[in-house]
mmCIF file of C-alpha atoms and ligand atoms in Angstrom:
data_model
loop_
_atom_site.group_PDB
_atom_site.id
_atom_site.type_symbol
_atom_site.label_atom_id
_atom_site.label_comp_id
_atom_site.label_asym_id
_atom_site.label_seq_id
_atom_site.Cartn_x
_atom_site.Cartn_y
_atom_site.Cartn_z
ATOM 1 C CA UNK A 1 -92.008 101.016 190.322
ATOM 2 C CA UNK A 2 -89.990 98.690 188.138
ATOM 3 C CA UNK A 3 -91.632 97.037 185.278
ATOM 4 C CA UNK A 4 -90.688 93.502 184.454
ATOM 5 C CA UNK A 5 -90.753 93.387 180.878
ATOM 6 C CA UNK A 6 -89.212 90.445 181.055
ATOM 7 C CA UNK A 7 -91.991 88.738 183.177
ATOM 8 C CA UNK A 8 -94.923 90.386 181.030
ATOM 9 C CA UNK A 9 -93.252 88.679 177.724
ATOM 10 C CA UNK A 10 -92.826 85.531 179.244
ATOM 11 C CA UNK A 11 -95.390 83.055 177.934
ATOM 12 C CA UNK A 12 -97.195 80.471 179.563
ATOM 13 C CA UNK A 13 -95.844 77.411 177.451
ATOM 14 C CA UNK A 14 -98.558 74.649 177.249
ATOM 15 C CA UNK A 15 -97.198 71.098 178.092
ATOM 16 C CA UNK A 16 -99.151 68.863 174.977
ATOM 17 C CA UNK A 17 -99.026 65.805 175.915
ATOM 18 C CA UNK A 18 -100.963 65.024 172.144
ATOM 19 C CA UNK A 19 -98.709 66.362 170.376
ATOM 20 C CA UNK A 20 -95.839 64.762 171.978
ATOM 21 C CA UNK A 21 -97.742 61.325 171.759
ATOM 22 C CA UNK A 22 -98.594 61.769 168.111
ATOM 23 C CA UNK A 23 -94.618 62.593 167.407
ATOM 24 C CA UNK A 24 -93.428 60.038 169.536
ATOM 25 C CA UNK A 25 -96.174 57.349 167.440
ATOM 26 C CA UNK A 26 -94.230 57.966 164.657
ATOM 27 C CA UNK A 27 -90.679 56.986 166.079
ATOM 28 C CA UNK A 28 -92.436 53.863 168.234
ATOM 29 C CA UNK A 29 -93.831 52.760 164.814
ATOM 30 C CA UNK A 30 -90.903 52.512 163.168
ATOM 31 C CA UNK A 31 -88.711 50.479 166.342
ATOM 32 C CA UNK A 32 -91.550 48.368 165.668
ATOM 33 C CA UNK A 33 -91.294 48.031 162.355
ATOM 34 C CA UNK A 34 -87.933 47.065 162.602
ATOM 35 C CA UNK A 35 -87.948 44.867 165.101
ATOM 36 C CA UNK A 36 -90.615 42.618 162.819
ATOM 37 C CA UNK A 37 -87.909 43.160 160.403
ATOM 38 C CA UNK A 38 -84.869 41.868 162.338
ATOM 39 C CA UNK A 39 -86.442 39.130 164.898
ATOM 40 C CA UNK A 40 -89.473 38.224 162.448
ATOM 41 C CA UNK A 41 -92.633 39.110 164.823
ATOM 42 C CA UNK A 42 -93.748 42.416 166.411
ATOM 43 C CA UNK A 43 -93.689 43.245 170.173
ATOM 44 C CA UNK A 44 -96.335 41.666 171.781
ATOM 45 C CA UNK A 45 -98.369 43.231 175.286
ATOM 46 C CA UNK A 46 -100.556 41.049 177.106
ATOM 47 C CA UNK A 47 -103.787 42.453 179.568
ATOM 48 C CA UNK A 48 -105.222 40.947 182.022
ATOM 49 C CA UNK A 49 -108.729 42.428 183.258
ATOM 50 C CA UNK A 50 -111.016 41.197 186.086
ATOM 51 C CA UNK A 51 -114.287 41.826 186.188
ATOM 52 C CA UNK A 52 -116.575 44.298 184.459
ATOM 53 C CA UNK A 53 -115.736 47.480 186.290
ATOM 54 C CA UNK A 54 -116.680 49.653 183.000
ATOM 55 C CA UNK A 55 -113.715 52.309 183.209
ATOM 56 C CA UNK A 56 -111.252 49.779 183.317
ATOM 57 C CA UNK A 57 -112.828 47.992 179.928
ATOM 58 C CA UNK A 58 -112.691 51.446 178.444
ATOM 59 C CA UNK A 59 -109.029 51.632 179.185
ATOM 60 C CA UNK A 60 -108.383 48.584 178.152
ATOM 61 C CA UNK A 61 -109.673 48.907 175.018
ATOM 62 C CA UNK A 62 -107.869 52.455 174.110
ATOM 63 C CA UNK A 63 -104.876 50.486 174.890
ATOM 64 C CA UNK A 64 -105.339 47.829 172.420
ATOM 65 C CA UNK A 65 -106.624 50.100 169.923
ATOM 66 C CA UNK A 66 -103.340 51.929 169.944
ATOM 67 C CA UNK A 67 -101.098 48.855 170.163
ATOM 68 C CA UNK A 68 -102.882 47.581 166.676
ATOM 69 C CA UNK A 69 -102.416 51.424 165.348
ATOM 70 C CA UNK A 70 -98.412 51.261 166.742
ATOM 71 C CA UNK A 71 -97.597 47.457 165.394
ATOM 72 C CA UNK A 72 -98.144 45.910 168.902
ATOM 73 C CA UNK A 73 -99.553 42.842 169.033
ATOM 74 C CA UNK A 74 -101.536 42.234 171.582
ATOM 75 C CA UNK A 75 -104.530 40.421 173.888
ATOM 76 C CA UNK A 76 -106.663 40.983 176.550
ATOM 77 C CA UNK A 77 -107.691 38.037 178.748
ATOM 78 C CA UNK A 78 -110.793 38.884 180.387
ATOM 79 C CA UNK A 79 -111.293 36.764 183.363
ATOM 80 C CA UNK A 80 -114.433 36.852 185.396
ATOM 81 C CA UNK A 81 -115.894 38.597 188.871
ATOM 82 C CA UNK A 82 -115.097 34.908 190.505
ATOM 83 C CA UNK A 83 -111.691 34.429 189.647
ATOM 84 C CA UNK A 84 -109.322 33.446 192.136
ATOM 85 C CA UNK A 85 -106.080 34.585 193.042
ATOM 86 C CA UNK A 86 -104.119 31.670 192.537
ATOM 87 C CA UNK A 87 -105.641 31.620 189.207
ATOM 88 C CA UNK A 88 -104.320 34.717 188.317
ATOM 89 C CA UNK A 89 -100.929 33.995 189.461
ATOM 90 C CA UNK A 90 -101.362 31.058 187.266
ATOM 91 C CA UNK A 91 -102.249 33.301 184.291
ATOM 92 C CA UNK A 92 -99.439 35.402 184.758
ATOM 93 C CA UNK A 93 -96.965 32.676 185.360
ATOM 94 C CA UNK A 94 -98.166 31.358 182.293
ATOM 95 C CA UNK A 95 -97.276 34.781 180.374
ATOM 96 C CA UNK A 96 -93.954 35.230 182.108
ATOM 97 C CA UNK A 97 -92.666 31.957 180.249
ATOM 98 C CA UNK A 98 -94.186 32.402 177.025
ATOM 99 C CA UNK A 99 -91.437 33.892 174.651
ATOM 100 C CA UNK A 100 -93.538 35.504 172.367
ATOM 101 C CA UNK A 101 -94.505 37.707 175.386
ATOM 102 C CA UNK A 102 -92.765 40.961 175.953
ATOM 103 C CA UNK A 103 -95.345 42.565 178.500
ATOM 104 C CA UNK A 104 -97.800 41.844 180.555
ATOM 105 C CA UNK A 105 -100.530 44.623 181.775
ATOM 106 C CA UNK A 106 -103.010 43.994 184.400
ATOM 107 C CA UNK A 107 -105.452 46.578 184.917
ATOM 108 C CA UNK A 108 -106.157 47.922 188.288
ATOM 109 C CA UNK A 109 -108.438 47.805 190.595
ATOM 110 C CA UNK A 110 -109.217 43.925 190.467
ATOM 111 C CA UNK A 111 -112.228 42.796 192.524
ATOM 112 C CA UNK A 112 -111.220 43.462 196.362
ATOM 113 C CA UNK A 113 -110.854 39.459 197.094
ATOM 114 C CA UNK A 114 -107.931 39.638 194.736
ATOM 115 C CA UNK A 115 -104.510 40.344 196.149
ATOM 116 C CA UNK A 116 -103.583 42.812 193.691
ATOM 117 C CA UNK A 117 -100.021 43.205 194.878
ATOM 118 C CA UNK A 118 -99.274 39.401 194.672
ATOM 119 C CA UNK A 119 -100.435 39.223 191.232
ATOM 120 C CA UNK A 120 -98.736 41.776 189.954
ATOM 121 C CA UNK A 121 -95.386 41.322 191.704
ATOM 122 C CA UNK A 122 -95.878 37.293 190.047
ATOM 123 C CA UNK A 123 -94.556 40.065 186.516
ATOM 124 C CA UNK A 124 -91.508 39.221 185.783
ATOM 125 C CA UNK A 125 -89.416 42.542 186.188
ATOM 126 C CA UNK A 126 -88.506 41.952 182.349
ATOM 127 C CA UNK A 127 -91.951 41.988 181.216
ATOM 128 C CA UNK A 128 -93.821 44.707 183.881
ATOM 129 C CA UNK A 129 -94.073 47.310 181.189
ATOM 130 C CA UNK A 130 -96.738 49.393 183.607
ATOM 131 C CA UNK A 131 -93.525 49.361 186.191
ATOM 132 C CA UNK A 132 -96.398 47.938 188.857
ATOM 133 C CA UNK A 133 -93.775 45.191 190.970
ATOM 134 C CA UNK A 134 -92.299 46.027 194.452
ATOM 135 C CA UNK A 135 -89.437 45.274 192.174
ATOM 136 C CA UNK A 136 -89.460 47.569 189.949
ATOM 137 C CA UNK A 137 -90.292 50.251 192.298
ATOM 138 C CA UNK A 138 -87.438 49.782 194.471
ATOM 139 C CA UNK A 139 -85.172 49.741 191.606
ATOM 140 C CA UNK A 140 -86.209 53.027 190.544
ATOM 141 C CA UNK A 141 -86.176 54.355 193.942
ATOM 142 C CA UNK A 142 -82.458 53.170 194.167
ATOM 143 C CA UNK A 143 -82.071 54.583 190.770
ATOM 144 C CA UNK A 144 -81.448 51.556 189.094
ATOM 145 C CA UNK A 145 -82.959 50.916 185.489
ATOM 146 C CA UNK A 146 -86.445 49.649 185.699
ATOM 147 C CA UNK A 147 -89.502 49.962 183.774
ATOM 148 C CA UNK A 148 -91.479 53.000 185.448
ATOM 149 C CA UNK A 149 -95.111 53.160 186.169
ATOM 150 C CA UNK A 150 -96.436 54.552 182.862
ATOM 151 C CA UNK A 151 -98.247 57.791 184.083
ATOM 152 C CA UNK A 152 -94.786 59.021 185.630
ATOM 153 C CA UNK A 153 -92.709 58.311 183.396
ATOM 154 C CA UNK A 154 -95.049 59.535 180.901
ATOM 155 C CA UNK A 155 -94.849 62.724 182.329
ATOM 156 C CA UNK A 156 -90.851 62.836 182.908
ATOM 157 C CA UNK A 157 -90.890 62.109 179.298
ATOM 158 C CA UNK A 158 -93.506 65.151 178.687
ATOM 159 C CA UNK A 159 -91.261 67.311 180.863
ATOM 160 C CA UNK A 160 -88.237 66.549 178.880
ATOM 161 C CA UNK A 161 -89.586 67.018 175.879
ATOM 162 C CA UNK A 162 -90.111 70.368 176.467
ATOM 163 C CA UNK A 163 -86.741 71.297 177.876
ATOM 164 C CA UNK A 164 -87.806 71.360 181.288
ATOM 165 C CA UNK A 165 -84.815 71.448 183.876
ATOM 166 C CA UNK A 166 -86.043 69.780 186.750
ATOM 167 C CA UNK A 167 -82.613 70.146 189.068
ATOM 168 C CA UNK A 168 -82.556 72.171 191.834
ATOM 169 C CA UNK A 169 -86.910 72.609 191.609
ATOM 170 C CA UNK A 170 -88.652 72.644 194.823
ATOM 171 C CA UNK A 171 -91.203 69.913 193.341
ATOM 172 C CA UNK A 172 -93.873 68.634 195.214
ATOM 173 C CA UNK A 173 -96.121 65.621 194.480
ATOM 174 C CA UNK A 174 -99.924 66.028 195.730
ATOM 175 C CA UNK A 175 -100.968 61.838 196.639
ATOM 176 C CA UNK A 176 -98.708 58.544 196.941
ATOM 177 C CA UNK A 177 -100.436 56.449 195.548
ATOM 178 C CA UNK A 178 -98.454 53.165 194.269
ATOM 179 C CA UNK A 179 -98.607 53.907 190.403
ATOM 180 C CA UNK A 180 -98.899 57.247 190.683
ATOM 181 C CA UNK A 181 -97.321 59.626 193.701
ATOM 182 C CA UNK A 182 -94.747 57.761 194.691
ATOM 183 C CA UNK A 183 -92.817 56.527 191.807
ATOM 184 C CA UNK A 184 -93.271 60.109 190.314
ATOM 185 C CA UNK A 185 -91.586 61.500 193.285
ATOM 186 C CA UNK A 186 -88.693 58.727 192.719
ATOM 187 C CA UNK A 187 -88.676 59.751 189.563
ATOM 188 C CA UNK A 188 -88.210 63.532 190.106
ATOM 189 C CA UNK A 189 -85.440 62.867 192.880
ATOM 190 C CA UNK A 190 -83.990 60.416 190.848
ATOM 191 C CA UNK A 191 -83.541 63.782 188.057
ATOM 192 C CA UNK A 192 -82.290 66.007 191.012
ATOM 193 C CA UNK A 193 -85.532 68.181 192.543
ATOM 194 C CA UNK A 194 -85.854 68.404 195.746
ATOM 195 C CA UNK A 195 -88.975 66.908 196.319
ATOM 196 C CA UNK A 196 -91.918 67.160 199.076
ATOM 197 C CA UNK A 197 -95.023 64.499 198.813
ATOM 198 C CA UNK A 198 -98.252 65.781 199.845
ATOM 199 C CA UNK A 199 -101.319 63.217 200.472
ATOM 200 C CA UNK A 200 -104.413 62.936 202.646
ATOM 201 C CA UNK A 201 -103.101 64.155 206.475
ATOM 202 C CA UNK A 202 -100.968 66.871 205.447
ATOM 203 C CA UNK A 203 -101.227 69.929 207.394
ATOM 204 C CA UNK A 204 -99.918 72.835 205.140
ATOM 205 C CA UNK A 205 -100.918 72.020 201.759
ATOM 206 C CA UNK A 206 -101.498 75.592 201.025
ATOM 207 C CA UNK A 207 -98.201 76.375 201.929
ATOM 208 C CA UNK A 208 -96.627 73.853 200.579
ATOM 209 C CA UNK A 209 -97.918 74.795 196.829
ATOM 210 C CA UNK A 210 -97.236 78.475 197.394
ATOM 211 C CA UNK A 211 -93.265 77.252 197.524
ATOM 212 C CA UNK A 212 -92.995 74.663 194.986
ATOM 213 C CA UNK A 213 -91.749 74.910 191.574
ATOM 214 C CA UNK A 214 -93.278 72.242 190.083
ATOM 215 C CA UNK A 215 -96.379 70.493 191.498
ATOM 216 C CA UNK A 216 -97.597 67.437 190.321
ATOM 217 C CA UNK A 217 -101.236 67.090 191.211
ATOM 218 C CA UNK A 218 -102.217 63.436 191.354
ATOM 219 C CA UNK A 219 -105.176 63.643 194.357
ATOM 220 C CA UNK A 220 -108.394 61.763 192.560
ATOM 221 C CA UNK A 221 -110.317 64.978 193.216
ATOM 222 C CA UNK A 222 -111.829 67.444 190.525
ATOM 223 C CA UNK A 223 -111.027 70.769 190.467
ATOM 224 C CA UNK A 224 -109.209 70.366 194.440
ATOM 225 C CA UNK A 225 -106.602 72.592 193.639
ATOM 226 C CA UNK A 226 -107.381 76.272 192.651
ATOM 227 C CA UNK A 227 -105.013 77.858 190.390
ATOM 228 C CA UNK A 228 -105.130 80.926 192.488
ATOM 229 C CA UNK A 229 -102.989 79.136 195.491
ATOM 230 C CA UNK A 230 -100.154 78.421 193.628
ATOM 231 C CA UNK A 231 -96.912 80.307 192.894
ATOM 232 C CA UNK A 232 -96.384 82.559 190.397
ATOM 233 C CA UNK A 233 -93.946 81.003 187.580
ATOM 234 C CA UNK A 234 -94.819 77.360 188.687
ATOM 235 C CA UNK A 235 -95.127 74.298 186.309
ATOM 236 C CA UNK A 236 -97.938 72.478 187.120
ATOM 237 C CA UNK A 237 -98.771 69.072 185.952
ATOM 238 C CA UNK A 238 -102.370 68.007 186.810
ATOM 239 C CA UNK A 239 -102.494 64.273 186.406
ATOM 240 C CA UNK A 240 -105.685 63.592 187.004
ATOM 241 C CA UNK A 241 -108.847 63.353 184.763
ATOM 242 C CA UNK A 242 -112.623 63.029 186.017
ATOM 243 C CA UNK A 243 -114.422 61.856 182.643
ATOM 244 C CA UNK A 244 -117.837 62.950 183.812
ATOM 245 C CA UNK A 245 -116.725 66.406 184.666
ATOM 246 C CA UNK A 246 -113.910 66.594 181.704
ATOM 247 C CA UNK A 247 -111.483 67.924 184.171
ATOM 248 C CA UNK A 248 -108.462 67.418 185.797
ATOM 249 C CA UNK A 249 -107.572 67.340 189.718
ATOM 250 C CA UNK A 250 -107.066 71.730 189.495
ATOM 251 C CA UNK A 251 -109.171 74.391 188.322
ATOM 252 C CA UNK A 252 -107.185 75.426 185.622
ATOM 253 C CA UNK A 253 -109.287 78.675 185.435
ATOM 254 C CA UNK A 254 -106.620 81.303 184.912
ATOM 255 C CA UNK A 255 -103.808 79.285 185.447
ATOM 256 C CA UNK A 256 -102.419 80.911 182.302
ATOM 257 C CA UNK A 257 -101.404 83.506 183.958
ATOM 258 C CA UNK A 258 -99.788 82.277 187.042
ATOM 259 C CA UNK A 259 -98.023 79.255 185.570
ATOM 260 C CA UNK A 260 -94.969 79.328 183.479
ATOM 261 C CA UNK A 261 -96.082 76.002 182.078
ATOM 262 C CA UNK A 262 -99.357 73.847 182.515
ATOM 263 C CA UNK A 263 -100.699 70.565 181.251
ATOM 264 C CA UNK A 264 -103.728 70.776 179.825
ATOM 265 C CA UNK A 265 -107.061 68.464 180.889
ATOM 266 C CA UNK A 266 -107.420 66.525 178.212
ATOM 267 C CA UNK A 267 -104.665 66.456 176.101
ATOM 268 C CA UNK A 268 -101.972 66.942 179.044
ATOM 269 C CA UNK A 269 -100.929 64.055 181.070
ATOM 270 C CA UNK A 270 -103.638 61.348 179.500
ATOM 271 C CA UNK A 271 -102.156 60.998 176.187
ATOM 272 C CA UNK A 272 -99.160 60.072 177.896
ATOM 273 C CA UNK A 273 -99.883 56.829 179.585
ATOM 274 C CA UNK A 274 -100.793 54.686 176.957
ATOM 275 C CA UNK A 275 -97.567 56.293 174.805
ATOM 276 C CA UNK A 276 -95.422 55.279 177.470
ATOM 277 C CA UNK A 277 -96.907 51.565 177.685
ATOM 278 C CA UNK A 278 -96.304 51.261 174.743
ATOM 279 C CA UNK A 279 -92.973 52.790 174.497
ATOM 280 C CA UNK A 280 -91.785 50.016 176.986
ATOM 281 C CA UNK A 281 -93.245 47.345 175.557
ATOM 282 C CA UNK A 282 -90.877 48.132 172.672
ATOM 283 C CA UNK A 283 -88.066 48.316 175.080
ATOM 284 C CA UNK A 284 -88.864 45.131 176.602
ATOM 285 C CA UNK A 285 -88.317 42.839 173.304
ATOM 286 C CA UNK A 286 -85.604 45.746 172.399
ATOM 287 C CA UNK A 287 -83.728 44.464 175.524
ATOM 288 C CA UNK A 288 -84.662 40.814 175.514
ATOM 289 C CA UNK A 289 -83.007 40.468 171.763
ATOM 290 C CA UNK A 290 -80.594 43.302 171.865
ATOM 291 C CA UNK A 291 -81.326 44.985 169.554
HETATM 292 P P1 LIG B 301 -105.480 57.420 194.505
HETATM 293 O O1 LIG B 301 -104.900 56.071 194.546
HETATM 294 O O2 LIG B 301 -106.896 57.638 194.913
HETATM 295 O O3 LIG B 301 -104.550 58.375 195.391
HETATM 296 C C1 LIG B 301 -104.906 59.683 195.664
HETATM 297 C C2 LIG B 301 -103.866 60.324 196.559
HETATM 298 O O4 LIG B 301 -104.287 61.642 196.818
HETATM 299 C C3 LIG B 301 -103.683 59.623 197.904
HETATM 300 O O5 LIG B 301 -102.316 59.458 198.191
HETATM 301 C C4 LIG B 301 -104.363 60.536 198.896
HETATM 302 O O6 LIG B 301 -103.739 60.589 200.169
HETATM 303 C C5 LIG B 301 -104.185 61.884 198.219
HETATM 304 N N1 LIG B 301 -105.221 62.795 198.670
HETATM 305 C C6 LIG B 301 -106.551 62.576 198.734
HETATM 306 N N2 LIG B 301 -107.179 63.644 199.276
HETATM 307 C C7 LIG B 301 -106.211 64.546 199.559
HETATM 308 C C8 LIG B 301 -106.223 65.814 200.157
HETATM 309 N N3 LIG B 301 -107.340 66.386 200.587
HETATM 310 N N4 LIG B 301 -105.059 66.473 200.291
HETATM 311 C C9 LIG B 301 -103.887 65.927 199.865
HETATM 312 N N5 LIG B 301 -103.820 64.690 199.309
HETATM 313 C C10 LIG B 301 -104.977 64.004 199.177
HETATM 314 O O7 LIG B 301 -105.367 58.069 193.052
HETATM 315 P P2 LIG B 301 -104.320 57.765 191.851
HETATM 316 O O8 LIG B 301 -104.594 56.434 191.272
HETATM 317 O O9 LIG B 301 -102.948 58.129 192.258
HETATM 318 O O10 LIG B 301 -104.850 58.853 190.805
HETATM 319 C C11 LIG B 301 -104.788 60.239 191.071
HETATM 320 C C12 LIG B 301 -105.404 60.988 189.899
HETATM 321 O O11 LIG B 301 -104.677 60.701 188.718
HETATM 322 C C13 LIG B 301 -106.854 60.615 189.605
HETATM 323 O O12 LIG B 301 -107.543 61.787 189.196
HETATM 324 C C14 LIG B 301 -106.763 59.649 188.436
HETATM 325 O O13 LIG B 301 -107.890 59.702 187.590
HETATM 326 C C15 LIG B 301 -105.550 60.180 187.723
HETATM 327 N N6 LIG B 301 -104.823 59.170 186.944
HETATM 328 C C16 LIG B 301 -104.651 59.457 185.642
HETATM 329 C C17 LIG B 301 -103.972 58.541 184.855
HETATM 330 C C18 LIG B 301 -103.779 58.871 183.420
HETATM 331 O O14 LIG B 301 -103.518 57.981 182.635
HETATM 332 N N7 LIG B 301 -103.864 60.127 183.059
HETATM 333 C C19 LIG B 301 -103.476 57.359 185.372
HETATM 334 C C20 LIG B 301 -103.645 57.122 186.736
HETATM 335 C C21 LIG B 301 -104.339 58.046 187.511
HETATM 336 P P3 LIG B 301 -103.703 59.319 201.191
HETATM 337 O O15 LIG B 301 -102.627 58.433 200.671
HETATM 338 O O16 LIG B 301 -103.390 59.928 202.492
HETATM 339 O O17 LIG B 301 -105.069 58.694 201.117
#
């Protein structure tokens, strides 16, 4: 039998998304610096958050907390369970024409009597620095420049960053959701893969991840893919992240040695997000003065 040296030396190379975010903290801090510097204030990000749902005020807060560490300025409007959606749209029309704003976050979910998708196509496509619009989406599905929904492009950036040729891949995406699934597979088209989306009512899931390349996994379930169906030599990204379980959406037990690279859960994909906020932020008042 031949042995496949070449295989056996191969390592599994571990996508870390910290370390890219720390690194990439260092560069964002100094376009900030500079712009303060050249057009006399710092980029400023604006949240909105509805309600009290308790994950979304502990997001919220990581996000400010690394704006103030990054030399964003920002604030969070907290508006209350009651709120209207007119008043909202008010809110954000109100941030669209202030020019000291650069971008405007609202956090999802709002309270189900909100229309969610009116509010946040109401962002101006200049300021929607989480990439949530209509807008924006179909921009980036028609390849034109838009600011992409920050988990995606957070991982495009991880995938880049490590050299990671995505043409030609067989990648599949596992959900399609709005801010997740389907601007990542946009995204992944948009670099060449050929690209399959998985979600709730397909058939041959198992089939489908013993072919891919790359998998994104981005399903909102712990542990629902097993490391163990996938193929040999695959890079898997596992988006997810289940804070009571401190795991991701696949049993990364042994994935080690069937992937040829792997996020990690934490410290993978997670980091990335709030990096990539507020790496377009910066590119928002970048573009707006030109600089
Ligand atoms: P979501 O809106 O709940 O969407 C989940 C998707 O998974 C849906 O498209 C659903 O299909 C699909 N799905 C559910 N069960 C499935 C099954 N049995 N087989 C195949 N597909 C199935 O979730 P999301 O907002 O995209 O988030 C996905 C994961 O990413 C979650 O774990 C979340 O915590 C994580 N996340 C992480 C970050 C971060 O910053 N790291 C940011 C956002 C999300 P249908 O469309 O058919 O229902």
């Amino acid at each position: 039998m031949h042995f496949n040296f070449k295989a056996f030396y191969m390592k599994c190379k571990i996508l870390d998304g910290k370390k890219f975010a720390e690194e990439s903290y260092i560069k964002l801090k100094v376009r900030s610096a500079n712009l303060l510097e050249k057009i006399g204030r710092k980029p400023n990000l604006q949240a909105i958050i509805i309600g009290n749902d308790p994950a979304s005020k502990t997001y919220v807060g990581m996000k400010e907390r690394a704006c103030l560490k990054n030399g964003i300025e920002t604030k969070t409007h907290q508006l209350s369970e009651n709120v209207t959606t007119n008043e909202v749209i008010d809110l954000v029309h109100k941030l669209n024409s202030s020019p000291e704003v650069d971008g405007i976050l609202m956090q999802h979910p709002a309270p189900k009597h909100i229309n969610e998708i009116e509010c946040f196509n109401t962002i101006s496509l200049e300021k929607d620095v989480d990439g949530v619009t209509t807008a924006g989406y179909g921009r980036l599905s028609m390849g034109i420049n838009a600011f992409g929904s920050c988990t995606p492009l957070g991982i495009m950036r991880l995938l880049d960053y490590y050299n990671i040729e995505l043409q030609g891949l067989n990648a599949l995406v596992v959900g399609r959701s709005q801010i997740l699934g389907k601007p990542m597979a946009a995204m992944l088209l948009n670099a060449n893969a050929t690209v399959t989306i998985a979600h709730s009512k397909t058939l041959n899931l198992s089939e489908l991840l013993k072919e891919a390349d790359l998998i994104v996994a981005a399903v909102g379930v712990p542990r629902f893919i097993k490391s163990s169906s996938l193929k040999k030599g695959t890079i898997l990204v596992d988006a997810g992240y289940h804070p009571t379980e401190n795991c991701g959406d696949v049993d990364l037990d042994g994935i080690e040695k069937i992937a040829s690279a792997f996020t990690p859960v934490p410290g993978g994909v997670g980091p990335m997000t709030i990096n990539t906020l507020i790496y377009n932020t910066i590119s928002a008042m970048e573009m707006k003065f030109n600089v």
